[in-house]
Coordinates of C-alpha atoms in Angstrom, one line a residue:
X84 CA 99.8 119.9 129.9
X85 CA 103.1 120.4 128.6
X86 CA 105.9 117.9 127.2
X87 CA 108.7 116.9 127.9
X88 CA 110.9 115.7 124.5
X89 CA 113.9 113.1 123.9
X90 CA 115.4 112.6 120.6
X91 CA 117.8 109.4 119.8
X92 CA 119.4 107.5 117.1
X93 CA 120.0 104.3 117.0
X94 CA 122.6 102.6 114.4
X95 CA 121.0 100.0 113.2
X96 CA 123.2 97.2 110.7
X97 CA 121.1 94.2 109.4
X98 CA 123.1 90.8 109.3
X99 CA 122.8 90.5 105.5
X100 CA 121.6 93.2 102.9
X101 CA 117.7 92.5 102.0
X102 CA 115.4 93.6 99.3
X103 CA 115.8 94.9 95.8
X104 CA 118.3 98.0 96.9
X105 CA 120.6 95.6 98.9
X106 CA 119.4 97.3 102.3
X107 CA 122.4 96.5 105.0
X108 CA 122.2 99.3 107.3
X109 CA 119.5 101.9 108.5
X110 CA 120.0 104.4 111.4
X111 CA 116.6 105.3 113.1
X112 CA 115.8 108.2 114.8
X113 CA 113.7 107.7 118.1
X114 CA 111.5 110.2 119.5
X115 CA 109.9 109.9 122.9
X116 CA 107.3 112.6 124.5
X117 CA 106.2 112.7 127.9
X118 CA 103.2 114.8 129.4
X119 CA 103.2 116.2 132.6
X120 CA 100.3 113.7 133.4
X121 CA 102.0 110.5 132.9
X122 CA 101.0 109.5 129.1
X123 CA 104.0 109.0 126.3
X124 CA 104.4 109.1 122.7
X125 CA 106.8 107.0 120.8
X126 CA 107.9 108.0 117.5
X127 CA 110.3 107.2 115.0
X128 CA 111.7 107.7 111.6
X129 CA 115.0 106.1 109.3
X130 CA 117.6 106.7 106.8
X131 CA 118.1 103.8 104.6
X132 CA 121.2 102.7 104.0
X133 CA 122.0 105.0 107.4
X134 CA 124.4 108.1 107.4
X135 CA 121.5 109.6 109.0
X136 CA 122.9 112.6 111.2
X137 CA 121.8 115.2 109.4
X138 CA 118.2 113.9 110.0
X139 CA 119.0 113.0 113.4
X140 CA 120.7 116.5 114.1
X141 CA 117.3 117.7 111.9
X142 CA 114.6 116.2 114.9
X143 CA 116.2 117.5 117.7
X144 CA 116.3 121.4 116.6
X145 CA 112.6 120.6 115.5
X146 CA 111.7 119.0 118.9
X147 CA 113.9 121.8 120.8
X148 CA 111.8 124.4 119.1
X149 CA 108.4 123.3 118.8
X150 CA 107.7 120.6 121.5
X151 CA 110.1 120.6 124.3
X152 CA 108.6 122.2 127.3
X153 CA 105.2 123.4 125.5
X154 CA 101.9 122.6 125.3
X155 CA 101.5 120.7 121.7
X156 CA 98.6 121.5 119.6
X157 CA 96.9 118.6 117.3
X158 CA 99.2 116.4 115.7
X159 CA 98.3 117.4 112.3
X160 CA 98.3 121.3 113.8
X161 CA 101.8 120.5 115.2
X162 CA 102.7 119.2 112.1
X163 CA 101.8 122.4 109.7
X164 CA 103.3 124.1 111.9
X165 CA 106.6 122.1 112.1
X166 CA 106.7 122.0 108.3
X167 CA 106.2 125.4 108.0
X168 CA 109.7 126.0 109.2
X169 CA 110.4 124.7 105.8
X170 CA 110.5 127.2 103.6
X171 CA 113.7 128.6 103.1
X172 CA 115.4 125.2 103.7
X173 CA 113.0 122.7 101.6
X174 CA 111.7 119.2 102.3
X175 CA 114.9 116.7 102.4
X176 CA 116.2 115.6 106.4
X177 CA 113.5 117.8 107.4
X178 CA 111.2 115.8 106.5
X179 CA 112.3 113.1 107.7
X180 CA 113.0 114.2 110.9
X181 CA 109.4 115.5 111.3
X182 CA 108.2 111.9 110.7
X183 CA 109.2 110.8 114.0
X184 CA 107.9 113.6 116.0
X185 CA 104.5 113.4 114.4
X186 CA 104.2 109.8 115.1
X187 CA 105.4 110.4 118.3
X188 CA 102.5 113.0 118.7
X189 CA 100.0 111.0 117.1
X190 CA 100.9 108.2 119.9
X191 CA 100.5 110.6 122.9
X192 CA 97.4 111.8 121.4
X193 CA 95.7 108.3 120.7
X194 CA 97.3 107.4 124.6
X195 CA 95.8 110.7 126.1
X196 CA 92.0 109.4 124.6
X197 CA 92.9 105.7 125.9
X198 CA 92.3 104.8 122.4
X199 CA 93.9 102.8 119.5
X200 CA 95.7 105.1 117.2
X201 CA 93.5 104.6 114.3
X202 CA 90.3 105.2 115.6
X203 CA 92.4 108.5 117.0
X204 CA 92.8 109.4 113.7
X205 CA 89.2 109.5 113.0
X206 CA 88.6 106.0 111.9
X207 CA 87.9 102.6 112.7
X208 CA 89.6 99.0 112.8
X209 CA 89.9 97.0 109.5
X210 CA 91.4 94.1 108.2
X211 CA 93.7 94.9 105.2
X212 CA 95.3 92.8 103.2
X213 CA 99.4 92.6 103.4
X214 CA 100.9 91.0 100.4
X215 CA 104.4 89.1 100.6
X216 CA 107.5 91.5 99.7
X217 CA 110.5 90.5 101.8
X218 CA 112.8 87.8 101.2
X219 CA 113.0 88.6 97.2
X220 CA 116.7 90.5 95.8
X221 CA 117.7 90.6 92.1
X222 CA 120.4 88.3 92.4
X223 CA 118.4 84.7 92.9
X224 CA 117.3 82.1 90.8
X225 CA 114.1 81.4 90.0
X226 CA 113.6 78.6 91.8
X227 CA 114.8 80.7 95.2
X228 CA 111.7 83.2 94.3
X229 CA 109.4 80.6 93.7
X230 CA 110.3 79.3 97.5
X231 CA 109.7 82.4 98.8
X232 CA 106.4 83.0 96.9
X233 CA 105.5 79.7 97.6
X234 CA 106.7 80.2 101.9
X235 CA 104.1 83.9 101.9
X236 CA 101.1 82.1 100.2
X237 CA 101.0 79.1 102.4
X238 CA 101.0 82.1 105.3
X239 CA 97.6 83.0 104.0
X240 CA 99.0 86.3 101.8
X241 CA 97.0 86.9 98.7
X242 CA 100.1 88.2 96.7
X243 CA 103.8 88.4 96.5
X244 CA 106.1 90.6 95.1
X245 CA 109.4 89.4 93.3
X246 CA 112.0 91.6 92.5
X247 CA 113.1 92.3 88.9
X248 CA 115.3 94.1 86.5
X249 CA 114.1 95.3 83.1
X250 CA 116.5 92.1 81.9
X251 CA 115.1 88.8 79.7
X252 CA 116.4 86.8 83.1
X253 CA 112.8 88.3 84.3
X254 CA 110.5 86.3 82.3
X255 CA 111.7 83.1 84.0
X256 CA 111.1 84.5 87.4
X257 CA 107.6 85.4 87.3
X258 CA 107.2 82.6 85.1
X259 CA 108.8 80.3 88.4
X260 CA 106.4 82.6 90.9
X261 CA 103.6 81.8 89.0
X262 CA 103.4 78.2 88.6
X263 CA 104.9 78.5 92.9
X264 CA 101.4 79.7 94.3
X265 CA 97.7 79.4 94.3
X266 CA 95.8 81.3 91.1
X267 CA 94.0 83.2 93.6
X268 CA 97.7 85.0 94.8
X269 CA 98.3 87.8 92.4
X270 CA 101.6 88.7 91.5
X271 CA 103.4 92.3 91.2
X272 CA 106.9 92.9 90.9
X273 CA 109.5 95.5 92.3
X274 CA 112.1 97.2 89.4
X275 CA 113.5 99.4 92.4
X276 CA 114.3 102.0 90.1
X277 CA 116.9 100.1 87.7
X278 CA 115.0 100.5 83.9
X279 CA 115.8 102.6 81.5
X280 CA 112.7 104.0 79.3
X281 CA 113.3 101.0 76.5
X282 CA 114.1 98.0 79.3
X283 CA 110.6 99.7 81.3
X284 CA 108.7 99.4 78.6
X285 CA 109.7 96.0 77.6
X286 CA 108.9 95.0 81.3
X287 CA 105.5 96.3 81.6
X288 CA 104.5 94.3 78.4
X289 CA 105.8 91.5 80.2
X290 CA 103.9 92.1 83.2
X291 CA 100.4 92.4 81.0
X292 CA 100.9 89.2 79.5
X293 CA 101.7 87.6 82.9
X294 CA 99.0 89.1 84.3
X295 CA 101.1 91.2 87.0
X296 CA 99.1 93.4 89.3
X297 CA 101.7 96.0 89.4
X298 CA 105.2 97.2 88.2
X299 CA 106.5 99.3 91.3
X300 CA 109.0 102.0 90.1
X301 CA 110.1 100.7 86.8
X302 CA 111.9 104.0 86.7
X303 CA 113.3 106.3 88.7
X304 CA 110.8 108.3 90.6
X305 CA 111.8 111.5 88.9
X306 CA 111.6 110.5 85.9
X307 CA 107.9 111.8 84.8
X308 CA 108.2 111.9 81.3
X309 CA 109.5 108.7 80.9
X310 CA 106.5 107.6 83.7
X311 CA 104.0 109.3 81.2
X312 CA 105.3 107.1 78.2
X313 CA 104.8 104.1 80.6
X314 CA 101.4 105.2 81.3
X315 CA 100.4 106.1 77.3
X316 CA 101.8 102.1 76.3
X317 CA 98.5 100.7 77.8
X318 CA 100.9 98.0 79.9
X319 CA 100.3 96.9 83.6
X320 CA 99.3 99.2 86.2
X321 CA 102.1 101.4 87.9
X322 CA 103.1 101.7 91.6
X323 CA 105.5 104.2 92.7
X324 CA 106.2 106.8 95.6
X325 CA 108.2 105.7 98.4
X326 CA 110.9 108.5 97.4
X327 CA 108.5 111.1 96.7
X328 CA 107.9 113.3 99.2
X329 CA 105.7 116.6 98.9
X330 CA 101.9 116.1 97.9
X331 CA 103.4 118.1 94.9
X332 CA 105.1 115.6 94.1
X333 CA 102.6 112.8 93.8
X334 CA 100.1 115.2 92.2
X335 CA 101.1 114.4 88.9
X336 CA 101.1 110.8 89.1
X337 CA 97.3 110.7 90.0
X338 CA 96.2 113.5 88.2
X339 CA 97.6 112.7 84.7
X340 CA 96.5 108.9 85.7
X341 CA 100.0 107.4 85.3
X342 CA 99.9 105.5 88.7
X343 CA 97.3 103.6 90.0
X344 CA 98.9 102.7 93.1
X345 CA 101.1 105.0 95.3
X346 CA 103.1 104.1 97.9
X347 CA 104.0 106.6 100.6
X348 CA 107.1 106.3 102.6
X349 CA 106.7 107.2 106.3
X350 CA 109.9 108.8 106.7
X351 CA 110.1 110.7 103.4
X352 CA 107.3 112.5 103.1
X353 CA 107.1 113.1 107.1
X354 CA 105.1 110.6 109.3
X355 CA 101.9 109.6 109.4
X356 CA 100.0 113.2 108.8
X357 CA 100.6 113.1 105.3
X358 CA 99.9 109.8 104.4
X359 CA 96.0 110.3 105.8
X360 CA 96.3 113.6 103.3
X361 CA 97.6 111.7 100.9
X362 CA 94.9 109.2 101.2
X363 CA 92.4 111.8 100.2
X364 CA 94.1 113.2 97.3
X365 CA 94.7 109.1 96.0
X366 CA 90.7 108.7 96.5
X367 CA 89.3 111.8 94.5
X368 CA 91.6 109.8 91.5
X369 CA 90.3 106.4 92.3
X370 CA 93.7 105.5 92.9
X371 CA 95.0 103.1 95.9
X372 CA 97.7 103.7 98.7
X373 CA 99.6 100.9 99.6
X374 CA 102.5 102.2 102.1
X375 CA 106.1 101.7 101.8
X376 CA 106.7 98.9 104.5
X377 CA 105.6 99.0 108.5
X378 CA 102.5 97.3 108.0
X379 CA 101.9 97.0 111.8
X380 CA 101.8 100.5 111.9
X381 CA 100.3 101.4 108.5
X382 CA 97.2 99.2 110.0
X383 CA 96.4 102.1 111.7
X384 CA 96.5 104.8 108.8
X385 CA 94.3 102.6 106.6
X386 CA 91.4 102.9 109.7
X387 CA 91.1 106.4 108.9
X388 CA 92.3 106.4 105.1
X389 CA 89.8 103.8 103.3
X390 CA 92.2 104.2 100.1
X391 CA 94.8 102.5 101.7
X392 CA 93.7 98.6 100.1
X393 CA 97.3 97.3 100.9
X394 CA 99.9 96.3 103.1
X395 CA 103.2 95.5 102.8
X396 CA 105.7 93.0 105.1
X397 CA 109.0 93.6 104.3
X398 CA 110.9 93.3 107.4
X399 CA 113.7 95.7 108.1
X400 CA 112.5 97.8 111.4
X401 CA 110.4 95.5 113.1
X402 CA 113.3 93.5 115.5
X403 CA 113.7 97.4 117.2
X404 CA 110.0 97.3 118.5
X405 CA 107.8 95.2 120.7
X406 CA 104.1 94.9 120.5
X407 CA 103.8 94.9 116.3
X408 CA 100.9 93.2 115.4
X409 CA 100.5 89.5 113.3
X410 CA 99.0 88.5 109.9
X411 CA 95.8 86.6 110.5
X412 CA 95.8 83.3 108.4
X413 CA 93.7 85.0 105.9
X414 CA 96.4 87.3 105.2
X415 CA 95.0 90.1 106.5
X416 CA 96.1 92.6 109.5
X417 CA 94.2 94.8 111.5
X418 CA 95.6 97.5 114.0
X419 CA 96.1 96.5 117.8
X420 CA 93.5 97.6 119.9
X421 CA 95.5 99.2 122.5
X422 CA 95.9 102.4 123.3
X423 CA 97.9 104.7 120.5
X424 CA 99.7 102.0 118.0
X425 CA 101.0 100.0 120.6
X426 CA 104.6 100.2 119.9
X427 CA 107.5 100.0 122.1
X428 CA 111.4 100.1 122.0
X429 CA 112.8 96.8 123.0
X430 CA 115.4 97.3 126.1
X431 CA 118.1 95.5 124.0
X432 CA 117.8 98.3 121.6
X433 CA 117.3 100.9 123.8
X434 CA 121.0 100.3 125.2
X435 CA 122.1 101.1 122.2
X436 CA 120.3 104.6 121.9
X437 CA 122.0 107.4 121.2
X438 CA 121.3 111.0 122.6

């Protein structure tokens, strides 16, 4: 059977900017495959913070030259071979790009075997608990944290993650979160980059006495000296990875033990072929996955990846698609049980696609 291939982009600007980066616009890249016998895939990747045409441009020389018009291999075939193409012109867009055709490909394939993506992949439906991340920025008071802490815990989530600065105005935060929420809902906490080395360290002590869960990149994720200092302080554990994006680059981080939770992004290291490889690598360290965002799809990847333990709402992409599916009062998700991950593009936003 071979396929047909349509590549779009959509501009996408959000009516205020969200999380710890100040998120206010995000172009996402659409990719839709059709077989010859009537079955689809539906794919997509981003660019945060948009400016995304070189990615955009990026997927449909990809799709032009591997899947339009061909019969397609496995996805994760498809995607060695795609990535392949690489090497004279590195990782970067083209990643990026790739993300959306191989979640597109995944889709058809899980569609083609009338089965739920997950169990596609190899594995098999489980609940996983999604911890609270939207709704938190730098900018408010304590008092606004601890109402959205307190808002995700009476929702059944079993944690919550505020967003901090390496600054004294910190301690008062978690200190608000805390006292916000049930002892049973742990607490981790988001630096999005903005430490130095000295203000990192001072905020992982912070986050041992408090008892945090996890720091999530306390420093840029390039920094790896500075991450192994972290590490050698003995302070809370360390999340980082949604702007890494070859297994090379993660390698470190679980092999010298500095992270004990990575946190792949599905556009930047390339859809959702990697993140099953990466879940591999993070279980021969003992080390957890918790995905950057998209838990309704990421539902899916933990059925075949058991090292993926958690789940993270932070709305941004979700008002594109239809059929995404909900927390369960325990606070818990669990992949929908329709054929491939059950996805689709709303018709308001597909009028706004563009080819």
């Amino acid at each position: 059977m071979t396929v047909s291939a349509k590549v779009g982009l959509i501009p996408h600007k959000l009516t205020q900017a969200v999380g710890g980066s100040g998120v206010s616009a995000v172009d996402v890249i659409i990719v839709e495959l059709d077989d010859t016998n009537g079955a689809r895939g539906l794919g997509f990747s981003y660019v945060i913070g948009g400016h995304g045409g070189v990615a955009f441009r990026a997927a449909q020389e990809q799709a032009a030259r591997f899947v339009d018009g061909q019969m397609l291999p496995p996805p994760a075939a498809l995607w060695r071979r795609i990535n392949a193409s690489f090497n004279r012109t590195g990782p970067g867009p083209n990643l990026v790009a790739l993300a959306a055709i191989d979640v597109a490909a995944w889709d058809l394939h899980a569609c083609r075997l009338g089965l739920p993506l997950g169990i596609a992949m190899g594995g098999e439906l489980r609940r996983v608990p999604v911890y609270g991340s939207g709704g938190f920025n730098t900018t408010q008071t304590p008092q606004a944290a601890a109402a959205i802490a307190a808002e995700q815990a009476a929702r059944g989530l079993t944690a919550v993650k505020p967003r901090v600065k390496g600054m004294p105005s910190d301690a008062p935060v978690i200190e608000a979160v805390r006292q916000a929420i049930p002892s049973h809902v742990r607490i981790m906490a988001d630096a999005n980059e903005k430490c130095d080395l000295p203000q990192a360290l001072w905020l992982m002590a912070l986050a041992r006495e408090h008892g945090l869960l996890f720091v999530e990149e306390p420093l840029p994720a390039r920094a790896l000296e500075g991450y192994r200092a972290l590490a050698g302080a003995a302070g809370a554990a360390i999340a980082t990875g949604e702007h890494l994006q070859t297994r090379a680059d993660f390698l470190p981080f679980l092999s010298d033990r500095i992270a004990s939770v990575i946190q792949p992004d599905l556009a930047m290291i390339g859809g959702l072929t990697p993140v099953l490889e990466l879940g591999v690598l993070a279980d021969s360290f003992d080390a957890i996955v918790s995905p950057h965002f998209l838990p309704g799809l990421f539902a899916h990847a933990a059925a075949a990846a058991p090292a993926i333990r958690w789940l993270e709402e932070f709305p941004l992409l979700e008002p594109l698609f239809e059929g995404w599916p909900a927390i369960d009062a325990d606070g818990t998700m669990i992949g929908s049980h329709g054929p491939g991950h059950g996805l689709s593009l709303s018709e308001r936003h597909r009028s706004g696609l563009v080819r």
